[in-house]
mmCIF file with all atom_site columns, C-alpha atoms in Angstrom:
data_model
loop_
_atom_site.group_PDB
_atom_site.id
_atom_site.type_symbol
_atom_site.label_atom_id
_atom_site.label_alt_id
_atom_site.label_comp_id
_atom_site.label_asym_id
_atom_site.label_entity_id
_atom_site.label_seq_id
_atom_site.pdbx_PDB_ins_code
_atom_site.Cartn_x
_atom_site.Cartn_y
_atom_site.Cartn_z
_atom_site.occupancy
_atom_site.B_iso_or_equiv
_atom_site.pdbx_formal_charge
_atom_site.auth_seq_id
_atom_site.auth_comp_id
_atom_site.auth_asym_id
_atom_site.auth_atom_id
_atom_site.pdbx_PDB_model_num
ATOM 1   C CA . MET A 1 1   ? -8.042  9.410   0.057   1.00 0.00 ? 270 MET A CA 1
ATOM 2   C CA . GLY A 1 2   ? -6.144  9.001   -3.189  1.00 0.00 ? 271 GLY A CA 1
ATOM 3   C CA . GLY A 1 3   ? -3.578  11.650  -3.140  1.00 0.00 ? 272 GLY A CA 1
ATOM 4   C CA . CYS A 1 4   ? -0.209  11.406  -3.383  1.00 0.00 ? 273 CYS A CA 1
ATOM 5   C CA . HIS A 1 5   ? 0.856   12.750  -0.435  1.00 0.00 ? 274 HIS A CA 1
ATOM 6   C CA . SER A 1 6   ? 0.996   11.740  3.454   1.00 0.00 ? 275 SER A CA 1
ATOM 7   C CA . TYR A 1 7   ? -1.750  12.582  5.799   1.00 0.00 ? 276 TYR A CA 1
ATOM 8   C CA . PRO A 1 8   ? -0.229  14.080  8.824   1.00 0.00 ? 277 PRO A CA 1
ATOM 9   C CA . SER A 1 9   ? -3.250  12.716  11.163  1.00 0.00 ? 278 SER A CA 1
ATOM 10  C CA . ALA A 1 10  ? -2.255  9.194   10.671  1.00 0.00 ? 279 ALA A CA 1
ATOM 11  C CA . THR A 1 11  ? -1.454  6.963   13.560  1.00 0.00 ? 280 THR A CA 1
ATOM 12  C CA . LYS A 1 12  ? 1.887   5.785   14.593  1.00 0.00 ? 281 LYS A CA 1
ATOM 13  C CA . ALA A 1 13  ? 1.670   2.658   12.747  1.00 0.00 ? 282 ALA A CA 1
ATOM 14  C CA . ASP A 1 14  ? 0.552   4.394   9.926   1.00 0.00 ? 283 ASP A CA 1
ATOM 15  C CA . SER A 1 15  ? 3.972   6.091   9.556   1.00 0.00 ? 284 SER A CA 1
ATOM 16  C CA . LYS A 1 16  ? 5.498   2.952   8.723   1.00 0.00 ? 285 LYS A CA 1
ATOM 17  C CA . THR A 1 17  ? 7.164   2.530   5.133   1.00 0.00 ? 286 THR A CA 1
ATOM 18  C CA . VAL A 1 18  ? 5.954   -0.424  3.362   1.00 0.00 ? 287 VAL A CA 1
ATOM 19  C CA . GLN A 1 19  ? 6.188   -1.397  -0.114  1.00 0.00 ? 288 GLN A CA 1
ATOM 20  C CA . PRO A 1 20  ? 3.400   -3.083  -2.311  1.00 0.00 ? 289 PRO A CA 1
ATOM 21  C CA . SER A 1 21  ? 5.439   -5.945  -3.138  1.00 0.00 ? 290 SER A CA 1
ATOM 22  C CA . ASP A 1 22  ? 2.484   -8.317  -2.478  1.00 0.00 ? 291 ASP A CA 1
ATOM 23  C CA . ILE A 1 23  ? -1.281  -7.048  -2.277  1.00 0.00 ? 292 ILE A CA 1
ATOM 24  C CA . SER A 1 24  ? -3.489  -9.159  -0.141  1.00 0.00 ? 293 SER A CA 1
ATOM 25  C CA . SER A 1 25  ? -7.033  -8.979  1.449   1.00 0.00 ? 294 SER A CA 1
ATOM 26  C CA . GLU A 1 26  ? -8.354  -10.562 4.679   1.00 0.00 ? 295 GLU A CA 1
ATOM 27  C CA . LYS A 1 27  ? -12.080 -11.180 5.636   1.00 0.00 ? 296 LYS A CA 1
ATOM 28  C CA . LEU A 1 28  ? -11.724 -9.671  9.177   1.00 0.00 ? 297 LEU A CA 1
ATOM 29  C CA . GLY A 1 29  ? -15.063 -9.278  10.037  1.00 0.00 ? 298 GLY A CA 1
ATOM 30  C CA . ILE A 1 30  ? -15.022 -5.559  10.064  1.00 0.00 ? 299 ILE A CA 1
ATOM 31  C CA . ASN A 1 31  ? -16.216 -2.496  8.362   1.00 0.00 ? 300 ASN A CA 1
ATOM 32  C CA . ASN A 1 32  ? -16.187 1.240   8.800   1.00 0.00 ? 301 ASN A CA 1
ATOM 33  C CA . ASN A 1 33  ? -19.941 1.711   8.304   1.00 0.00 ? 302 ASN A CA 1
ATOM 34  C CA . ASN A 1 34  ? -21.978 -1.372  9.510   1.00 0.00 ? 303 ASN A CA 1
ATOM 35  C CA . LEU A 1 35  ? -24.222 -0.802  6.704   1.00 0.00 ? 304 LEU A CA 1
ATOM 36  C CA . GLU A 1 36  ? -27.104 -3.504  6.698   1.00 0.00 ? 305 GLU A CA 1
ATOM 37  C CA . GLU A 1 37  ? -28.456 -2.108  3.263   1.00 0.00 ? 306 GLU A CA 1
ATOM 38  C CA . ARG A 1 38  ? -26.413 -1.374  0.137   1.00 0.00 ? 307 ARG A CA 1
ATOM 39  C CA . PRO A 1 39  ? -27.855 1.908   -1.171  1.00 0.00 ? 308 PRO A CA 1
ATOM 40  C CA . TYR A 1 40  ? -25.862 1.934   -4.399  1.00 0.00 ? 309 TYR A CA 1
ATOM 41  C CA . LEU A 1 41  ? -27.883 -1.152  -5.152  1.00 0.00 ? 310 LEU A CA 1
ATOM 42  C CA . GLN A 1 42  ? -31.083 0.702   -4.987  1.00 0.00 ? 311 GLN A CA 1
ATOM 43  C CA . GLN A 1 43  ? -32.918 1.270   -8.722  1.00 0.00 ? 312 GLN A CA 1
ATOM 44  C CA . GLN A 1 44  ? -32.970 5.059   -8.514  1.00 0.00 ? 313 GLN A CA 1
ATOM 45  C CA . TYR A 1 45  ? -29.389 5.312   -7.974  1.00 0.00 ? 314 TYR A CA 1
ATOM 46  C CA . VAL A 1 46  ? -28.160 2.229   -9.994  1.00 0.00 ? 315 VAL A CA 1
ATOM 47  C CA . SER A 1 47  ? -29.899 3.732   -13.101 1.00 0.00 ? 316 SER A CA 1
ATOM 48  C CA . GLN A 1 48  ? -28.275 6.998   -13.020 1.00 0.00 ? 317 GLN A CA 1
ATOM 49  C CA . ARG A 1 49  ? -25.094 7.793   -15.298 1.00 0.00 ? 318 ARG A CA 1
ATOM 50  C CA . ILE A 1 50  ? -23.285 10.707  -17.074 1.00 0.00 ? 319 ILE A CA 1
ATOM 51  C CA . THR A 1 51  ? -23.346 9.106   -20.466 1.00 0.00 ? 320 THR A CA 1
ATOM 52  C CA . HIS A 1 52  ? -25.328 6.590   -22.477 1.00 0.00 ? 321 HIS A CA 1
ATOM 53  C CA . THR A 1 53  ? -22.416 5.919   -24.886 1.00 0.00 ? 322 THR A CA 1
ATOM 54  C CA . ASP A 1 54  ? -21.617 2.240   -25.724 1.00 0.00 ? 323 ASP A CA 1
ATOM 55  C CA . VAL A 1 55  ? -18.909 1.322   -23.144 1.00 0.00 ? 324 VAL A CA 1
ATOM 56  C CA . PHE A 1 56  ? -18.194 -1.631  -24.739 1.00 0.00 ? 325 PHE A CA 1
ATOM 57  C CA . ALA A 1 57  ? -17.067 0.100   -27.897 1.00 0.00 ? 326 ALA A CA 1
ATOM 58  C CA . LEU A 1 58  ? -14.782 2.311   -25.469 1.00 0.00 ? 327 LEU A CA 1
ATOM 59  C CA . THR A 1 59  ? -13.197 -0.552  -24.129 1.00 0.00 ? 328 THR A CA 1
ATOM 60  C CA . ALA A 1 60  ? -12.433 -3.054  -27.233 1.00 0.00 ? 329 ALA A CA 1
ATOM 61  C CA . LEU A 1 61  ? -9.006  -3.056  -28.725 1.00 0.00 ? 330 LEU A CA 1
ATOM 62  C CA . PRO A 1 62  ? -9.096  -0.694  -31.610 1.00 0.00 ? 331 PRO A CA 1
ATOM 63  C CA . PRO A 1 63  ? -7.851  -2.380  -35.021 1.00 0.00 ? 332 PRO A CA 1
ATOM 64  C CA . GLY A 1 64  ? -4.145  -2.004  -35.418 1.00 0.00 ? 333 GLY A CA 1
ATOM 65  C CA . VAL A 1 65  ? -3.424  -0.566  -32.198 1.00 0.00 ? 334 VAL A CA 1
ATOM 66  C CA . ASP A 1 66  ? -0.859  -2.286  -30.230 1.00 0.00 ? 335 ASP A CA 1
ATOM 67  C CA . GLN A 1 67  ? -2.303  -4.146  -26.938 1.00 0.00 ? 336 GLN A CA 1
ATOM 68  C CA . ALA A 1 68  ? 0.137   -3.132  -24.854 1.00 0.00 ? 337 ALA A CA 1
ATOM 69  C CA . GLU A 1 69  ? -0.303  0.723   -26.096 1.00 0.00 ? 338 GLU A CA 1
ATOM 70  C CA . TRP A 1 70  ? -3.947  0.349   -25.389 1.00 0.00 ? 339 TRP A CA 1
ATOM 71  C CA . LEU A 1 71  ? -3.648  -0.742  -21.944 1.00 0.00 ? 340 LEU A CA 1
ATOM 72  C CA . ALA A 1 72  ? -1.127  1.775   -21.200 1.00 0.00 ? 341 ALA A CA 1
ATOM 73  C CA . SER A 1 73  ? -3.116  4.918   -22.328 1.00 0.00 ? 342 SER A CA 1
ATOM 74  C CA . ASN A 1 74  ? -6.309  3.598   -20.649 1.00 0.00 ? 343 ASN A CA 1
ATOM 75  C CA . THR A 1 75  ? -4.182  2.717   -17.260 1.00 0.00 ? 344 THR A CA 1
ATOM 76  C CA . VAL A 1 76  ? -3.334  6.529   -17.607 1.00 0.00 ? 345 VAL A CA 1
ATOM 77  C CA . ALA A 1 77  ? -6.645  7.654   -18.306 1.00 0.00 ? 346 ALA A CA 1
ATOM 78  C CA . PHE A 1 78  ? -8.125  5.536   -15.703 1.00 0.00 ? 347 PHE A CA 1
ATOM 79  C CA . PHE A 1 79  ? -5.543  6.433   -12.884 1.00 0.00 ? 348 PHE A CA 1
ATOM 80  C CA . LYS A 1 80  ? -6.313  10.370  -13.510 1.00 0.00 ? 349 LYS A CA 1
ATOM 81  C CA . HIS A 1 81  ? -10.014 9.789   -13.508 1.00 0.00 ? 350 HIS A CA 1
ATOM 82  C CA . ILE A 1 82  ? -10.153 7.516   -10.419 1.00 0.00 ? 351 ILE A CA 1
ATOM 83  C CA . ASN A 1 83  ? -7.627  9.910   -8.216  1.00 0.00 ? 352 ASN A CA 1
ATOM 84  C CA . LEU A 1 84  ? -9.763  13.048  -9.161  1.00 0.00 ? 353 LEU A CA 1
ATOM 85  C CA . PHE A 1 85  ? -12.790 11.490  -8.332  1.00 0.00 ? 354 PHE A CA 1
ATOM 86  C CA . SER A 1 86  ? -11.282 10.011  -4.585  1.00 0.00 ? 355 SER A CA 1
ATOM 87  C CA . SER A 1 87  ? -9.719  13.287  -4.067  1.00 0.00 ? 356 SER A CA 1
ATOM 88  C CA . ALA A 1 88  ? -13.324 14.739  -4.257  1.00 0.00 ? 357 ALA A CA 1
ATOM 89  C CA . LEU A 1 89  ? -13.853 12.725  -1.185  1.00 0.00 ? 358 LEU A CA 1
ATOM 90  C CA . SER A 1 90  ? -10.849 13.121  0.651   1.00 0.00 ? 359 SER A CA 1
ATOM 91  C CA . GLU A 1 91  ? -12.328 15.191  3.398   1.00 0.00 ? 360 GLU A CA 1
ATOM 92  C CA . PHE A 1 92  ? -14.700 12.295  4.381   1.00 0.00 ? 361 PHE A CA 1
ATOM 93  C CA . CYS A 1 93  ? -12.013 9.409   4.622   1.00 0.00 ? 362 CYS A CA 1
ATOM 94  C CA . THR A 1 94  ? -9.699  9.882   7.517   1.00 0.00 ? 363 THR A CA 1
ATOM 95  C CA . PRO A 1 95  ? -8.091  7.690   9.847   1.00 0.00 ? 364 PRO A CA 1
ATOM 96  C CA . SER A 1 96  ? -10.753 8.243   12.173  1.00 0.00 ? 365 SER A CA 1
ATOM 97  C CA . THR A 1 97  ? -13.544 7.668   9.943   1.00 0.00 ? 366 THR A CA 1
ATOM 98  C CA . CYS A 1 98  ? -11.812 4.907   8.130   1.00 0.00 ? 367 CYS A CA 1
ATOM 99  C CA . PRO A 1 99  ? -9.423  3.288   10.464  1.00 0.00 ? 368 PRO A CA 1
ATOM 100 C CA . THR A 1 100 ? -9.511  0.243   7.794   1.00 0.00 ? 369 THR A CA 1
ATOM 101 C CA . ALA A 1 101 ? -9.509  0.083   4.238   1.00 0.00 ? 370 ALA A CA 1
ATOM 102 C CA . CYS A 1 102 ? -12.815 -1.846  3.807   1.00 0.00 ? 371 CYS A CA 1
ATOM 103 C CA . GLY A 1 103 ? -14.646 -3.130  0.937   1.00 0.00 ? 372 GLY A CA 1
ATOM 104 C CA . PRO A 1 104 ? -18.195 -4.877  0.512   1.00 0.00 ? 373 PRO A CA 1
ATOM 105 C CA . GLY A 1 105 ? -18.563 -7.910  2.269   1.00 0.00 ? 374 GLY A CA 1
ATOM 106 C CA . ASN A 1 106 ? -16.642 -7.000  5.359   1.00 0.00 ? 375 ASN A CA 1
ATOM 107 C CA . THR A 1 107 ? -13.271 -7.375  3.147   1.00 0.00 ? 376 THR A CA 1
ATOM 108 C CA . VAL A 1 108 ? -10.335 -5.196  4.832   1.00 0.00 ? 377 VAL A CA 1
ATOM 109 C CA . TYR A 1 109 ? -7.429  -4.502  2.293   1.00 0.00 ? 378 TYR A CA 1
ATOM 110 C CA . VAL A 1 110 ? -3.997  -4.748  4.013   1.00 0.00 ? 379 VAL A CA 1
ATOM 111 C CA . TRP A 1 111 ? -0.282  -4.210  2.600   1.00 0.00 ? 380 TRP A CA 1
ATOM 112 C CA . THR A 1 112 ? 2.495   -6.672  2.967   1.00 0.00 ? 381 THR A CA 1
ATOM 113 C CA . ASP A 1 113 ? 5.717   -5.346  3.300   1.00 0.00 ? 382 ASP A CA 1
ATOM 114 C CA . ASP A 1 114 ? 8.915   -6.879  1.787   1.00 0.00 ? 383 ASP A CA 1
ATOM 115 C CA . HIS A 1 115 ? 9.760   -9.103  4.719   1.00 0.00 ? 384 HIS A CA 1
ATOM 116 C CA . GLY A 1 116 ? 6.314   -10.422 4.451   1.00 0.00 ? 385 GLY A CA 1
ATOM 117 C CA . ARG A 1 117 ? 4.882   -8.653  7.117   1.00 0.00 ? 386 ARG A CA 1
ATOM 118 C CA . LYS A 1 118 ? 0.782   -7.663  6.756   1.00 0.00 ? 387 LYS A CA 1
ATOM 119 C CA . LEU A 1 119 ? 0.195   -4.124  7.687   1.00 0.00 ? 388 LEU A CA 1
ATOM 120 C CA . LYS A 1 120 ? -3.226  -3.126  8.566   1.00 0.00 ? 389 LYS A CA 1
ATOM 121 C CA . CYS A 1 121 ? -3.688  0.660   7.981   1.00 0.00 ? 390 CYS A CA 1
ATOM 122 C CA . SER A 1 122 ? -6.214  3.454   7.605   1.00 0.00 ? 391 SER A CA 1
ATOM 123 C CA . ALA A 1 123 ? -8.036  3.717   4.346   1.00 0.00 ? 392 ALA A CA 1
ATOM 124 C CA . PRO A 1 124 ? -6.464  7.251   3.326   1.00 0.00 ? 393 PRO A CA 1
ATOM 125 C CA . LEU A 1 125 ? -2.858  5.559   3.941   1.00 0.00 ? 394 LEU A CA 1
ATOM 126 C CA . TYR A 1 126 ? -3.685  2.401   2.206   1.00 0.00 ? 395 TYR A CA 1
ATOM 127 C CA . PHE A 1 127 ? -4.976  4.303   -0.854  1.00 0.00 ? 396 PHE A CA 1
ATOM 128 C CA . ASP A 1 128 ? -2.129  6.957   -0.758  1.00 0.00 ? 397 ASP A CA 1
ATOM 129 C CA . TYR A 1 129 ? 0.233   3.963   -0.788  1.00 0.00 ? 398 TYR A CA 1
ATOM 130 C CA . ALA A 1 130 ? -1.857  2.826   -3.778  1.00 0.00 ? 399 ALA A CA 1
ATOM 131 C CA . MET A 1 131 ? -1.664  5.930   -5.792  1.00 0.00 ? 400 MET A CA 1
ATOM 132 C CA . SER A 1 132 ? 1.785   6.678   -4.921  1.00 0.00 ? 401 SER A CA 1
ATOM 133 C CA . TYR A 1 133 ? 2.685   3.268   -6.324  1.00 0.00 ? 402 TYR A CA 1
ATOM 134 C CA . ILE A 1 134 ? 0.530   3.461   -9.321  1.00 0.00 ? 403 ILE A CA 1
ATOM 135 C CA . GLN A 1 135 ? 2.180   7.199   -10.131 1.00 0.00 ? 404 GLN A CA 1
ATOM 136 C CA . GLU A 1 136 ? 5.700   5.775   -9.643  1.00 0.00 ? 405 GLU A CA 1
ATOM 137 C CA . LEU A 1 137 ? 4.928   3.052   -12.430 1.00 0.00 ? 406 LEU A CA 1
ATOM 138 C CA . LEU A 1 138 ? 3.435   5.340   -14.737 1.00 0.00 ? 407 LEU A CA 1
ATOM 139 C CA . THR A 1 139 ? 6.385   8.185   -14.520 1.00 0.00 ? 408 THR A CA 1
ATOM 140 C CA . ASP A 1 140 ? 8.906   5.109   -14.722 1.00 0.00 ? 409 ASP A CA 1
ATOM 141 C CA . GLU A 1 141 ? 9.970   4.989   -18.424 1.00 0.00 ? 410 GLU A CA 1
ATOM 142 C CA . ASP A 1 142 ? 11.318  1.268   -18.195 1.00 0.00 ? 411 ASP A CA 1
ATOM 143 C CA . VAL A 1 143 ? 7.639   0.142   -17.299 1.00 0.00 ? 412 VAL A CA 1
ATOM 144 C CA . PHE A 1 144 ? 5.506   2.557   -19.251 1.00 0.00 ? 413 PHE A CA 1
ATOM 145 C CA . PRO A 1 145 ? 8.006   3.587   -22.043 1.00 0.00 ? 414 PRO A CA 1
ATOM 146 C CA . THR A 1 146 ? 6.514   7.112   -23.780 1.00 0.00 ? 415 THR A CA 1
ATOM 147 C CA . LYS A 1 147 ? 9.497   7.644   -26.507 1.00 0.00 ? 416 LYS A CA 1
ATOM 148 C CA . ALA A 1 148 ? 9.115   6.274   -29.902 1.00 0.00 ? 417 ALA A CA 1
ATOM 149 C CA . GLY A 1 149 ? 10.861  3.014   -30.507 1.00 0.00 ? 418 GLY A CA 1
ATOM 150 C CA . SER A 1 150 ? 10.568  1.621   -26.921 1.00 0.00 ? 419 SER A CA 1
ATOM 151 C CA . VAL A 1 151 ? 9.280   -1.641  -25.968 1.00 0.00 ? 420 VAL A CA 1
ATOM 152 C CA . PHE A 1 152 ? 7.172   -2.599  -22.956 1.00 0.00 ? 421 PHE A CA 1
ATOM 153 C CA . PRO A 1 153 ? 8.982   -4.719  -20.392 1.00 0.00 ? 422 PRO A CA 1
ATOM 154 C CA . PRO A 1 154 ? 8.294   -8.442  -19.980 1.00 0.00 ? 423 PRO A CA 1
ATOM 155 C CA . GLY A 1 155 ? 5.617   -9.211  -17.477 1.00 0.00 ? 424 GLY A CA 1
ATOM 156 C CA . PHE A 1 156 ? 3.905   -5.822  -18.365 1.00 0.00 ? 425 PHE A CA 1
ATOM 157 C CA . ILE A 1 157 ? 0.379   -7.123  -18.129 1.00 0.00 ? 426 ILE A CA 1
ATOM 158 C CA . PHE A 1 158 ? 0.843   -8.486  -14.635 1.00 0.00 ? 427 PHE A CA 1
ATOM 159 C CA . LEU A 1 159 ? 1.790   -5.015  -13.649 1.00 0.00 ? 428 LEU A CA 1
ATOM 160 C CA . VAL A 1 160 ? -1.305  -3.493  -15.132 1.00 0.00 ? 429 VAL A CA 1
ATOM 161 C CA . GLN A 1 161 ? -3.285  -6.216  -13.465 1.00 0.00 ? 430 GLN A CA 1
ATOM 162 C CA . LYS A 1 162 ? -1.918  -5.247  -10.187 1.00 0.00 ? 431 LYS A CA 1
ATOM 163 C CA . VAL A 1 163 ? -2.738  -1.439  -10.714 1.00 0.00 ? 432 VAL A CA 1
ATOM 164 C CA . PHE A 1 164 ? -6.622  -2.279  -11.761 1.00 0.00 ? 433 PHE A CA 1
ATOM 165 C CA . LEU A 1 165 ? -6.932  -4.144  -8.542  1.00 0.00 ? 434 LEU A CA 1
ATOM 166 C CA . LEU A 1 166 ? -6.053  -1.452  -6.660  1.00 0.00 ? 435 LEU A CA 1
ATOM 167 C CA . PHE A 1 167 ? -8.082  0.810   -8.830  1.00 0.00 ? 436 PHE A CA 1
ATOM 168 C CA . PHE A 1 168 ? -11.011 -1.642  -8.248  1.00 0.00 ? 437 PHE A CA 1
ATOM 169 C CA . ARG A 1 169 ? -10.162 -1.548  -4.635  1.00 0.00 ? 438 ARG A CA 1
ATOM 170 C CA . THR A 1 170 ? -10.470 2.297   -4.534  1.00 0.00 ? 439 THR A CA 1
ATOM 171 C CA . LEU A 1 171 ? -13.841 2.359   -5.606  1.00 0.00 ? 440 LEU A CA 1
ATOM 172 C CA . ALA A 1 172 ? -14.880 -0.436  -3.764  1.00 0.00 ? 441 ALA A CA 1
ATOM 173 C CA . HIS A 1 173 ? -14.070 1.377   -0.561  1.00 0.00 ? 442 HIS A CA 1
ATOM 174 C CA . ILE A 1 174 ? -16.013 4.372   -1.901  1.00 0.00 ? 443 ILE A CA 1
ATOM 175 C CA . TYR A 1 175 ? -18.874 2.361   -2.392  1.00 0.00 ? 444 TYR A CA 1
ATOM 176 C CA . TRP A 1 176 ? -18.991 0.668   0.466   1.00 0.00 ? 445 TRP A CA 1
ATOM 177 C CA . SER A 1 177 ? -18.059 3.661   2.799   1.00 0.00 ? 446 SER A CA 1
ATOM 178 C CA . HIS A 1 178 ? -18.463 6.830   1.107   1.00 0.00 ? 447 HIS A CA 1
ATOM 179 C CA . TYR A 1 179 ? -21.529 6.291   -1.032  1.00 0.00 ? 448 TYR A CA 1
ATOM 180 C CA . ARG A 1 180 ? -23.753 8.547   1.231   1.00 0.00 ? 449 ARG A CA 1
ATOM 181 C CA . GLU A 1 181 ? -21.369 11.441  0.540   1.00 0.00 ? 450 GLU A CA 1
ATOM 182 C CA . THR A 1 182 ? -21.126 10.639  -2.632  1.00 0.00 ? 451 THR A CA 1
ATOM 183 C CA . LEU A 1 183 ? -25.012 10.895  -3.080  1.00 0.00 ? 452 LEU A CA 1
ATOM 184 C CA . ALA A 1 184 ? -24.895 14.150  -1.048  1.00 0.00 ? 453 ALA A CA 1
ATOM 185 C CA . LEU A 1 185 ? -22.297 15.655  -3.419  1.00 0.00 ? 454 LEU A CA 1
ATOM 186 C CA . GLY A 1 186 ? -24.394 14.542  -6.685  1.00 0.00 ? 455 GLY A CA 1
ATOM 187 C CA . LEU A 1 187 ? -21.416 12.647  -7.931  1.00 0.00 ? 456 LEU A CA 1
ATOM 188 C CA . HIS A 1 188 ? -23.058 8.923   -7.949  1.00 0.00 ? 457 HIS A CA 1
ATOM 189 C CA . PRO A 1 189 ? -23.694 9.044   -12.054 1.00 0.00 ? 458 PRO A CA 1
ATOM 190 C CA . HIS A 1 190 ? -20.093 9.837   -12.444 1.00 0.00 ? 459 HIS A CA 1
ATOM 191 C CA . LEU A 1 191 ? -19.228 7.022   -9.817  1.00 0.00 ? 460 LEU A CA 1
ATOM 192 C CA . ASN A 1 192 ? -21.482 4.453   -11.673 1.00 0.00 ? 461 ASN A CA 1
ATOM 193 C CA . THR A 1 193 ? -20.153 5.513   -15.321 1.00 0.00 ? 462 THR A CA 1
ATOM 194 C CA . LEU A 1 194 ? -16.492 5.489   -14.192 1.00 0.00 ? 463 LEU A CA 1
ATOM 195 C CA . PHE A 1 195 ? -16.926 1.883   -12.302 1.00 0.00 ? 464 PHE A CA 1
ATOM 196 C CA . THR A 1 196 ? -18.789 0.440   -15.216 1.00 0.00 ? 465 THR A CA 1
ATOM 197 C CA . HIS A 1 197 ? -16.143 1.360   -17.486 1.00 0.00 ? 466 HIS A CA 1
ATOM 198 C CA . LEU A 1 198 ? -13.623 -0.090  -15.520 1.00 0.00 ? 467 LEU A CA 1
ATOM 199 C CA . THR A 1 199 ? -15.252 -3.225  -15.056 1.00 0.00 ? 468 THR A CA 1
ATOM 200 C CA . LEU A 1 200 ? -15.866 -3.782  -18.680 1.00 0.00 ? 469 LEU A CA 1
ATOM 201 C CA . PHE A 1 201 ? -12.636 -2.705  -19.614 1.00 0.00 ? 470 PHE A CA 1
ATOM 202 C CA . CYS A 1 202 ? -11.207 -5.445  -17.106 1.00 0.00 ? 471 CYS A CA 1
ATOM 203 C CA . GLN A 1 203 ? -13.570 -8.039  -18.451 1.00 0.00 ? 472 GLN A CA 1
ATOM 204 C CA . GLN A 1 204 ? -12.407 -7.252  -22.115 1.00 0.00 ? 473 GLN A CA 1
ATOM 205 C CA . HIS A 1 205 ? -8.822  -7.642  -21.133 1.00 0.00 ? 474 HIS A CA 1
ATOM 206 C CA . GLY A 1 206 ? -8.531  -10.355 -18.358 1.00 0.00 ? 475 GLY A CA 1
ATOM 207 C CA . LEU A 1 207 ? -7.249  -7.691  -15.829 1.00 0.00 ? 476 LEU A CA 1
ATOM 208 C CA . LEU A 1 208 ? -9.167  -9.048  -12.899 1.00 0.00 ? 477 LEU A CA 1
ATOM 209 C CA . GLU A 1 209 ? -10.006 -12.550 -11.357 1.00 0.00 ? 478 GLU A CA 1
ATOM 210 C CA . PRO A 1 210 ? -13.628 -13.451 -10.234 1.00 0.00 ? 479 PRO A CA 1
ATOM 211 C CA . GLU A 1 211 ? -12.555 -13.418 -6.460  1.00 0.00 ? 480 GLU A CA 1
ATOM 212 C CA . ASP A 1 212 ? -11.260 -9.889  -6.853  1.00 0.00 ? 481 ASP A CA 1
ATOM 213 C CA . THR A 1 213 ? -14.495 -8.535  -8.160  1.00 0.00 ? 482 THR A CA 1
ATOM 214 C CA . GLU A 1 214 ? -16.672 -10.932 -5.908  1.00 0.00 ? 483 GLU A CA 1
ATOM 215 C CA . PRO A 1 215 ? -17.442 -8.142  -3.607  1.00 0.00 ? 484 PRO A CA 1
ATOM 216 C CA . LEU A 1 216 ? -19.157 -5.632  -5.864  1.00 0.00 ? 485 LEU A CA 1
ATOM 217 C CA . GLN A 1 217 ? -20.347 -8.463  -8.262  1.00 0.00 ? 486 GLN A CA 1
ATOM 218 C CA . ASP A 1 218 ? -24.181 -7.689  -7.385  1.00 0.00 ? 487 ASP A CA 1
ATOM 219 C CA . LEU A 1 219 ? -23.480 -3.843  -8.356  1.00 0.00 ? 488 LEU A CA 1
ATOM 220 C CA . ILE A 1 220 ? -21.530 -4.978  -11.454 1.00 0.00 ? 489 ILE A CA 1
ATOM 221 C CA . THR A 1 221 ? -24.677 -7.371  -12.414 1.00 0.00 ? 490 THR A CA 1
ATOM 222 C CA . ALA A 1 222 ? -27.184 -4.472  -11.471 1.00 0.00 ? 491 ALA A CA 1
ATOM 223 C CA . LEU A 1 223 ? -25.302 -1.927  -13.651 1.00 0.00 ? 492 LEU A CA 1
ATOM 224 C CA . ARG A 1 224 ? -25.007 -4.094  -16.750 1.00 0.00 ? 493 ARG A CA 1
ATOM 225 C CA . GLN A 1 225 ? -28.705 -4.873  -16.360 1.00 0.00 ? 494 GLN A CA 1
ATOM 226 C CA . GLN A 1 226 ? -29.477 -0.924  -16.889 1.00 0.00 ? 495 GLN A CA 1
ATOM 227 C CA . GLY A 1 227 ? -27.603 -1.486  -20.432 1.00 0.00 ? 496 GLY A CA 1
#
């Protein structure tokens, strides 16, 4: 999951070309693991992080820094960290183990193509689309300019919001469907740190709506109670 490549084991339906013109989710009553408990909420796990740095200070806009520049630089950084983390779990996220892109609360994420057709696809394909889409944006000079004197396009904030929604869904799927593998690999402190940083950044800069984060609101609350 999370790479920018295709998965040869994907189903025929997965091979269709779609564009993320609209990103939506549906409550379909399906999930990949049917966990009755949420192990990521257990005290011995939720308390673990790799750093006790003041994350609020890391997310706040520094004095004198342009907001668009701050959003852009952090978007690139989060993309690298989330892509790296999800790649570490890619062998566990396959079309057979994860036939749908699930999150907590039986949420299933689907793509909508340019014709308005919703496509239910496996989790690895969904997040392959997501990371490929984000990578295309980040390498587009008209969207994420890198040259001195360049300006960000109108509506830049809305593109950033869409990107962070995809980031959130990537981590939501990991928590919901691959947390046991995360524990086995000893990566849960890294995951908690990354997720805390992401959600605080989104809160400070208004990047996600409450309905976007609701599936993991219990975890967000638990992590913040840990300081």
